[in-house]
GROMACS .gro file of C-alpha atoms in nm:
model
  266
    1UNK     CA    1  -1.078  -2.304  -0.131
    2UNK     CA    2  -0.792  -2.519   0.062
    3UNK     CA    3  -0.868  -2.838  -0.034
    4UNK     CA    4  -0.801  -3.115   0.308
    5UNK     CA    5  -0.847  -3.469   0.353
    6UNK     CA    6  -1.170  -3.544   0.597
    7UNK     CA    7  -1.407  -3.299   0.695
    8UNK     CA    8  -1.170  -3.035   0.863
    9UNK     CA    9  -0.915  -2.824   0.826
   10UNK     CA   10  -0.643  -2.718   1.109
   11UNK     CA   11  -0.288  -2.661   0.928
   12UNK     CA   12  -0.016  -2.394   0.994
   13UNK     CA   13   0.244  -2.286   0.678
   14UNK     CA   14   0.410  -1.952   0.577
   15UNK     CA   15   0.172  -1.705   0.391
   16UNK     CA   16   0.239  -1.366   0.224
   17UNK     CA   17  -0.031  -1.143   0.283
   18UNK     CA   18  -0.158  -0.999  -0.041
   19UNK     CA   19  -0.489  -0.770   0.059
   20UNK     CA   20  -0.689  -0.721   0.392
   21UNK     CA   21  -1.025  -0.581   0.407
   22UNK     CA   22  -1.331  -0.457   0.672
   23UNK     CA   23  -1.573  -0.755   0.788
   24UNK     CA   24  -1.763  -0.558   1.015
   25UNK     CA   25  -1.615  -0.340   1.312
   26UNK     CA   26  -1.358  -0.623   1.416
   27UNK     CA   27  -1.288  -0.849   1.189
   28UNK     CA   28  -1.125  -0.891   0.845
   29UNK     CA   29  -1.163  -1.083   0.469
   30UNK     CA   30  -0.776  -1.143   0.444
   31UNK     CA   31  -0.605  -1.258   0.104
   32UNK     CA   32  -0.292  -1.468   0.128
   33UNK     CA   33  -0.052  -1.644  -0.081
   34UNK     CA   34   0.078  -1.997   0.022
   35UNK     CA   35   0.372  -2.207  -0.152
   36UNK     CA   36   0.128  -2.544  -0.081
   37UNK     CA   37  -0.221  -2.391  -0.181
   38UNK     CA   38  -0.149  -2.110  -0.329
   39UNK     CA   39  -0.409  -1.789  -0.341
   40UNK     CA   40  -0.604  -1.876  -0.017
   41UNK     CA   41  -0.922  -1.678   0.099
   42UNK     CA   42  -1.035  -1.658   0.448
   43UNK     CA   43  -1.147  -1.438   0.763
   44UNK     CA   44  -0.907  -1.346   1.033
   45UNK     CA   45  -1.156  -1.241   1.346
   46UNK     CA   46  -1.035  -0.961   1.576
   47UNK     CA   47  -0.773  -0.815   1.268
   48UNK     CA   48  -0.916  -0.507   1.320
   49UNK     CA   49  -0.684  -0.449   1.676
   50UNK     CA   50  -0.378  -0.261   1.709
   51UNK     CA   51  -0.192  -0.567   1.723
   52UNK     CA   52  -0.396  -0.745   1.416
   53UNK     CA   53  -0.378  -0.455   1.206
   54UNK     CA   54   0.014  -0.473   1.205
   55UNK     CA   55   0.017  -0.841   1.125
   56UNK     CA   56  -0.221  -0.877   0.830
   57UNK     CA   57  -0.082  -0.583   0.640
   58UNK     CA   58   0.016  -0.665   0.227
   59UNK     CA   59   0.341  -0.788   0.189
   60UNK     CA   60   0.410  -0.945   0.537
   61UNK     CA   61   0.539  -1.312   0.566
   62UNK     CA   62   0.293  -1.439   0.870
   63UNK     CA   63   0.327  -1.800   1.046
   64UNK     CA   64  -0.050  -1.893   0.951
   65UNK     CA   65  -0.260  -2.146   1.097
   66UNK     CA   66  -0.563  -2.244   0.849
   67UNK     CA   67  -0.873  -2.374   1.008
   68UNK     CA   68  -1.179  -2.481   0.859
   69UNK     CA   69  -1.471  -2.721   0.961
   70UNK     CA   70  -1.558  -2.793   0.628
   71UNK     CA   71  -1.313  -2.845   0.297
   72UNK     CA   72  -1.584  -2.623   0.162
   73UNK     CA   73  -1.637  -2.398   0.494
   74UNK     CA   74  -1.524  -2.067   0.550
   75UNK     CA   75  -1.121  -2.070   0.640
   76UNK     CA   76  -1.031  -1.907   0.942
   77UNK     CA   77  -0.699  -1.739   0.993
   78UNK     CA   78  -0.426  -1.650   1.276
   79UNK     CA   79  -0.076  -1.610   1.282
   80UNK     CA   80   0.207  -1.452   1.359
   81UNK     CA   81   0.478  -1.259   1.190
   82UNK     CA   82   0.771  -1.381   1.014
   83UNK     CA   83   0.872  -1.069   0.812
   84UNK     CA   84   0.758  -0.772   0.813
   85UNK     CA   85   0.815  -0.509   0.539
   86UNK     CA   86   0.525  -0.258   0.546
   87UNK     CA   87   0.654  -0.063   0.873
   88UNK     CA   88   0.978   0.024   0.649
   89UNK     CA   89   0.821   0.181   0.350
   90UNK     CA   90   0.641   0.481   0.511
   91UNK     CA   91   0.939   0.682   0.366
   92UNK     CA   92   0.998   0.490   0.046
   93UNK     CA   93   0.679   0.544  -0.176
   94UNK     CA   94   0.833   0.419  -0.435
   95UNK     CA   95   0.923   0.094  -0.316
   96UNK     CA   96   0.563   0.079  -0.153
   97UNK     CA   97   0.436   0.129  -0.483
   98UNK     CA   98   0.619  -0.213  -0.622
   99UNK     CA   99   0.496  -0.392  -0.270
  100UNK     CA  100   0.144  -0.294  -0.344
  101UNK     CA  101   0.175  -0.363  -0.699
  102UNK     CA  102   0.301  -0.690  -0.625
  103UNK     CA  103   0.059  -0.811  -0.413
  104UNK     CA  104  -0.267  -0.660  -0.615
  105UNK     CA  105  -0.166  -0.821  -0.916
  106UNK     CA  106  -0.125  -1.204  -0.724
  107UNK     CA  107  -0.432  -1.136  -0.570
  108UNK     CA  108  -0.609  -1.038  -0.844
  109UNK     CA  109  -0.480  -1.258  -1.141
  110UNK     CA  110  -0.414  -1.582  -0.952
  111UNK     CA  111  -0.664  -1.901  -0.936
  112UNK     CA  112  -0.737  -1.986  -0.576
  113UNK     CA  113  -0.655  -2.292  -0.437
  114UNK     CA  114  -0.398  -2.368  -0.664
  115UNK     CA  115  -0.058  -2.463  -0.590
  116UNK     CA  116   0.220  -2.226  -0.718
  117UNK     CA  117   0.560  -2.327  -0.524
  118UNK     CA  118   0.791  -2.161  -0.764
  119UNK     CA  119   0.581  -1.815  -0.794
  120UNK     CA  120   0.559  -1.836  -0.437
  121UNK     CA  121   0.933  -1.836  -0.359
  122UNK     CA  122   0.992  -1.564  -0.583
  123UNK     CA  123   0.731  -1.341  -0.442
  124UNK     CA  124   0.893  -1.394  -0.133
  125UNK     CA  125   1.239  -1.350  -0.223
  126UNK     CA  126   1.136  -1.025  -0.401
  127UNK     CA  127   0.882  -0.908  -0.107
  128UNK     CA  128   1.200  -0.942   0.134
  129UNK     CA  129   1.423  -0.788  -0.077
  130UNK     CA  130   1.187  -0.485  -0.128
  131UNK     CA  131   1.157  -0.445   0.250
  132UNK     CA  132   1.493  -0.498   0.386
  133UNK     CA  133   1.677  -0.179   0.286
  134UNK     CA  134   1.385   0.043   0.081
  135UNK     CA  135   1.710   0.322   0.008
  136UNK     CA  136   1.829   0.014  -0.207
  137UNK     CA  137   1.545  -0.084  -0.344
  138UNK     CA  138   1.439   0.278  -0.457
  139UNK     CA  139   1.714   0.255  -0.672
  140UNK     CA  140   1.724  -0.107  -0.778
  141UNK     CA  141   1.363  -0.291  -0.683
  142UNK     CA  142   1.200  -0.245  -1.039
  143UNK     CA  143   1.389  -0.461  -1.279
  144UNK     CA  144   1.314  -0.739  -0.993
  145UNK     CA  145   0.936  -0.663  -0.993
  146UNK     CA  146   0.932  -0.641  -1.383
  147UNK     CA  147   1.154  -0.997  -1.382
  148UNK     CA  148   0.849  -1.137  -1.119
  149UNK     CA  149   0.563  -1.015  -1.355
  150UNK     CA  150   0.722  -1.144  -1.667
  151UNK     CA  151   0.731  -1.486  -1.367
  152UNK     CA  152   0.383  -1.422  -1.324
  153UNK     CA  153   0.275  -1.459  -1.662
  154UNK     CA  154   0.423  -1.792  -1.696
  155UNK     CA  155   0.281  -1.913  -1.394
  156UNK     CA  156  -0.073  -1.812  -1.577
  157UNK     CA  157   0.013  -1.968  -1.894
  158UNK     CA  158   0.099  -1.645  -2.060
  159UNK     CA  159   0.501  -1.681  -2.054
  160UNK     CA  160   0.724  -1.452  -2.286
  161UNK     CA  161   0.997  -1.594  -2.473
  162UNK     CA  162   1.315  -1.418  -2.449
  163UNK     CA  163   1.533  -1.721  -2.568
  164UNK     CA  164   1.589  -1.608  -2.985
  165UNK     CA  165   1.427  -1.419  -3.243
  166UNK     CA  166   1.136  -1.577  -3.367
  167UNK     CA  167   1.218  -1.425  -3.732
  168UNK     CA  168   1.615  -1.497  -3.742
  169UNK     CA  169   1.630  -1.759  -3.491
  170UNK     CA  170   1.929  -1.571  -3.382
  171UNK     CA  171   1.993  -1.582  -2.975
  172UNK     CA  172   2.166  -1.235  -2.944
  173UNK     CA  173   2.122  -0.897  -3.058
  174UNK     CA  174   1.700  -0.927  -2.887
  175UNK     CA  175   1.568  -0.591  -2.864
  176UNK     CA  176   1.213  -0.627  -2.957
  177UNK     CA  177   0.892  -0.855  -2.830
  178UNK     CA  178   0.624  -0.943  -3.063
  179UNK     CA  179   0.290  -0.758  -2.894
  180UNK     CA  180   0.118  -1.049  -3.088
  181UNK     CA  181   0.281  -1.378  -2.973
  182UNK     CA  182   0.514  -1.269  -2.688
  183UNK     CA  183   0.844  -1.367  -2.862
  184UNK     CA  184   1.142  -1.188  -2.890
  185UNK     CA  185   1.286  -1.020  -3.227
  186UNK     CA  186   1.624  -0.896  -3.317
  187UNK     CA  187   1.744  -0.568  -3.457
  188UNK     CA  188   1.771  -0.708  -3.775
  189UNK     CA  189   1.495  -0.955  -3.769
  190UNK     CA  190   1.266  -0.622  -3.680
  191UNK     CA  191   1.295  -0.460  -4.003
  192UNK     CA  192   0.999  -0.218  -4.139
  193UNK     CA  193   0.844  -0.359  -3.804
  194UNK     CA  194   1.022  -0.226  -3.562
  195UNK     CA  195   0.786   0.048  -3.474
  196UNK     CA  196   0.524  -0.187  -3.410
  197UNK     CA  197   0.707  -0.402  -3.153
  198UNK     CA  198   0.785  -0.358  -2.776
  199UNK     CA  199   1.112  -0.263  -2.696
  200UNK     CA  200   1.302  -0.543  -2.490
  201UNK     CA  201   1.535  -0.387  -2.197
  202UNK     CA  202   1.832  -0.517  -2.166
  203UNK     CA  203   1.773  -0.590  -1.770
  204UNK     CA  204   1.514  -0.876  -1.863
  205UNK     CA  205   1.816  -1.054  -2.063
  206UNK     CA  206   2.072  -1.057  -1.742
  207UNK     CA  207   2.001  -1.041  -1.394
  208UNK     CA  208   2.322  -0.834  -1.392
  209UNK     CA  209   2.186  -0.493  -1.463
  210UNK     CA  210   1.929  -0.283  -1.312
  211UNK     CA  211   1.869  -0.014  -1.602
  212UNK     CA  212   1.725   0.315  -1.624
  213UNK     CA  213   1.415   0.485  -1.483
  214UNK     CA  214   1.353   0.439  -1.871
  215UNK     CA  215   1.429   0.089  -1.928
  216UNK     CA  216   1.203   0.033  -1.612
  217UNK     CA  217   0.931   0.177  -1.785
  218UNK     CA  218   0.966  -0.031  -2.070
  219UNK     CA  219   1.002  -0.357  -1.903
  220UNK     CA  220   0.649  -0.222  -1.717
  221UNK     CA  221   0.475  -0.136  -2.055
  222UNK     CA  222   0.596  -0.462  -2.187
  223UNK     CA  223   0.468  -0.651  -1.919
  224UNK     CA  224   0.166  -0.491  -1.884
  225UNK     CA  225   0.019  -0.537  -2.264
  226UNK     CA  226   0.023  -0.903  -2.191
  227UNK     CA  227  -0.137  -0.840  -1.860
  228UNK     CA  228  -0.390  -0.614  -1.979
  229UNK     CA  229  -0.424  -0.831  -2.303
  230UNK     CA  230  -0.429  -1.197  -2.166
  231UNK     CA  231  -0.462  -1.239  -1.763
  232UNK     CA  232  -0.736  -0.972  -1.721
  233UNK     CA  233  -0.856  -0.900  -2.086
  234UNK     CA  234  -0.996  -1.266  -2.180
  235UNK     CA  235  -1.214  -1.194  -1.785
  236UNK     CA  236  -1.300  -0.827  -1.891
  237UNK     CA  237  -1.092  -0.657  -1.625
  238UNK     CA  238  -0.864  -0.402  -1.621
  239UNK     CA  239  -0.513  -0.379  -1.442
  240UNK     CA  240  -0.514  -0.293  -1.110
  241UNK     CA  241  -0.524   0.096  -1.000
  242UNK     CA  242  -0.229  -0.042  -0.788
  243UNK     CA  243  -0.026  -0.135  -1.118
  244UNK     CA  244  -0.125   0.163  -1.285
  245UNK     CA  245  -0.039   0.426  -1.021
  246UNK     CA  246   0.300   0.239  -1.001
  247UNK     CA  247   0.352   0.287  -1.355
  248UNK     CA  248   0.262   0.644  -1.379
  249UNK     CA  249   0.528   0.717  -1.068
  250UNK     CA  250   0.789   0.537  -1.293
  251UNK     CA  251   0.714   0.759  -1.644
  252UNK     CA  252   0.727   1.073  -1.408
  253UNK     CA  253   1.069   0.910  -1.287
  254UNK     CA  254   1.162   0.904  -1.661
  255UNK     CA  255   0.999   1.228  -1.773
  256UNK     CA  256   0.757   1.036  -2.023
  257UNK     CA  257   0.383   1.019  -2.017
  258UNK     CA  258   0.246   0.743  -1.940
  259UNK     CA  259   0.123   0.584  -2.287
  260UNK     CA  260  -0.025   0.261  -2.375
  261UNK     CA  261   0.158   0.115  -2.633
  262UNK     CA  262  -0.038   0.006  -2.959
  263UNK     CA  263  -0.160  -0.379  -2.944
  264UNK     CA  264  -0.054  -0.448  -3.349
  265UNK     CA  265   0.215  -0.557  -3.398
  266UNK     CA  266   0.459  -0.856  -3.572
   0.00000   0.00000   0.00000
């Protein structure tokens, strides 16, 4: 809950719409995600018109105004849009996949009421990006929504370290994660181990390259373990169907079933 000095609430600030859903015939339980309060929860009354309906859609930037009568009372919502993204991707399924995926995953994994400035910019910056020209990011959105889960994880307390090998200490030659402790191994730290460890794609070492449909699917799978394993496993929840159908569209992409890797490891 937005927490407010006094006994009221009345604030505007820019909000990324993560999830939208029925409250009754007209109104809607609406999901967003501010830079100041982070995941916020509230009720936006008449969202169910034409007009509403095209503003609280996942992955839109929306001019919010918060209202409350209570720091504990229900928070009322209304807006209006800053960026829109949604409208674009009717003919990019791909890139709606990553958009949805996105904003499930926030919604889902983050605590509410709790500020997140630096998650929040990058959601943004990725949510725009993913909208502006969906051709583009068809070809060249994943690496940046594997880059913002592997941001995501820090933000929980979960962050991977991709700075050296945690057996040689060395800081180049990383092709491997530890499924264990989320630390990065060499080629030749990897030894007899390597099956056992996640590959490491070379996009999630420089923001330089974009990959293949198969690196993207390792970066996902790599990502996901400590998703599965640490965000929702320790509250007994699985990924998102969002997350999952977005992975499955990426191992048809790279003509590979879509596998869980094995949790042993290093």
């Amino acid at each position: 809950m937005m927490q407010q000095g006094g006994t009221s609430l009345d604030r505007e600030a820019p909000a990324l719409v993560l999830s939208a859903a029925l409250l009754g015939e007209n109104n809607a339980r609406v999901h967003v995600l501010t830079e100041e309060n982070g995941l916020v929860r509230g009720v936006v009354y008449g969202a169910r018109s034409r007009a509403g309906s095209a503003l609280w859609q996942p992955g839109n930037l929306v001019k919010t105004r918060f209202q409350a009568r209570s720091a504990s009372g229900i928070v009322r919502l209304s807006g209006e849009l800053l960026y829109g993204c949604g409208f674009r991707l009717l003919d990019a399924p791909l890139t709606l996949a990553m958009v949805q995926s996105v904003c499930v995953l926030a919604d889902a994994a983050l605590p509410e009421g709790e500020p997140c400035p630096i998650l929040f910019a990058k959601t943004v910056k990725l949510l725009s990006f993913l909208g502006f020209d969906p051709a583009v990011s068809e070809r060249e959105g994943l690496p940046d929504v594997v880059r913002w889960e592997c941001a995501l994880l820090t933000e929980l307390g979960f962050g991977l370290d991709f700075s050296a090998c945690a057996v040689t200490g060395a800081t180049t030659g990383l092709a491997y994660v530890s499924p264990k402790t989320g630390k990065a191994v060499s080629e030749d730290g990897a030894g007899e181990w390597k099956d056992r460890l996640l590959p490491l794609p070379s996009f999630l070492m420089s923001e330089e390259e974009t990959g293949t449909p198969e690196d993207w699917l390792a970066g996902l799978r790599l990502t996901g373990h400590f998703l599965a394993r640490d965000a929702f496993g320790q509250r007994h929840r699985p990924l998102p169907a969002a997350r999952e159908r977005l992975v499955d569209r990426v191992a048809r992409l790279a003509g590979q079933p879509n596998e869980t890797p094995e949790e042993e490891g290093d």
